[in-house]
XYZ file of C-alpha atoms in Angstrom:
87
model
C 7.919 -8.329 34.486
C 10.794 -6.658 36.333
C 14.342 -7.818 35.788
C 16.286 -9.946 38.289
C 18.061 -7.002 39.923
C 14.774 -5.188 40.492
C 13.194 -8.294 42.011
C 16.205 -8.808 44.287
C 15.880 -5.213 45.469
C 12.179 -5.761 46.164
C 12.901 -8.922 48.173
C 15.602 -7.194 50.205
C 13.408 -4.185 50.930
C 10.448 -6.324 51.922
C 12.693 -8.544 54.081
C 13.684 -5.460 56.069
C 9.994 -4.574 56.423
C 9.303 -8.091 57.717
C 12.110 -7.730 60.268
C 10.442 -4.569 61.577
C 7.027 -6.243 61.689
C 8.419 -9.271 63.539
C 10.013 -7.002 66.143
C 6.758 -5.066 66.517
C 4.750 -8.292 66.812
C 7.075 -9.678 69.488
C 6.739 -6.496 71.535
C 2.970 -6.474 71.130
C 2.646 -10.181 71.968
C 4.746 -9.719 75.103
C 2.453 -6.916 76.287
C -0.725 -8.893 75.548
C 0.668 -12.041 77.188
C 1.582 -10.074 80.329
C -1.874 -8.497 80.512
C -3.582 -11.874 80.006
C -1.408 -13.431 82.724
C -2.333 -10.611 85.101
C -6.013 -11.161 84.322
C -5.700 -14.909 84.951
C -3.961 -14.157 88.255
C -6.680 -11.732 89.320
C -9.426 -13.996 87.972
C -8.038 -17.467 88.731
C -10.995 -19.469 87.487
C -10.527 -20.669 83.933
C -13.936 -19.879 82.516
C -13.850 -16.985 80.049
C -17.368 -15.753 79.488
C -16.665 -14.837 75.874
C -14.420 -16.174 73.163
C -11.016 -14.578 72.679
C -10.702 -13.250 76.229
C -7.414 -15.106 76.493
C -4.730 -15.928 73.956
C -5.644 -13.130 71.556
C -1.988 -12.710 70.583
C -1.828 -16.315 69.412
C -4.997 -15.814 67.390
C -3.397 -12.742 65.826
C -0.278 -14.732 64.998
C -2.362 -17.442 63.345
C -4.166 -14.804 61.310
C -0.852 -13.436 60.042
C 0.252 -16.890 58.945
C -3.015 -17.840 57.271
C -5.244 -14.825 56.746
C -8.876 -15.676 56.119
C -11.134 -14.303 53.459
C -11.985 -10.621 53.364
C -14.734 -9.439 55.647
C -13.508 -10.908 58.912
C -13.528 -8.745 62.004
C -10.344 -6.898 62.987
C -8.618 -8.237 66.107
C -9.248 -4.963 67.935
C -12.978 -5.395 67.353
C -12.847 -9.022 68.540
C -10.982 -8.000 71.702
C -13.413 -5.159 72.393
C -16.395 -7.491 72.033
C -14.771 -10.217 74.141
C -14.149 -7.868 77.059
C -17.239 -5.646 76.789
C -18.778 -5.249 80.211
C -16.178 -7.381 81.992
C -14.586 -5.849 85.060
C-alpha cells in the first residue's frame, strides 16, 4: 500500500483528469443536444422509430455515473444503430 503522500498525489492527479473529462463531456453534450434539437425541429413529431434517437447524451451521462457490466454496446454503436437508414 502506498503512503499518504503518494495517495494524495494520485488523488490530485486524477482530480485534474476528471476536470478535463468534465469539460470534454460538457462540450460533447452541448453538441449532441444542439443536433438533437435541430432534428426535433426538422422532424416535429415525437415518435422516434428506434430507441436512443434522442437524449443520447443523457444516456451517456448515466452510463458514466453507473457503468453497467462488461459487454454492453458502446454509445457510438448504439447511436449508429438508432439512426441507421433514417434521413
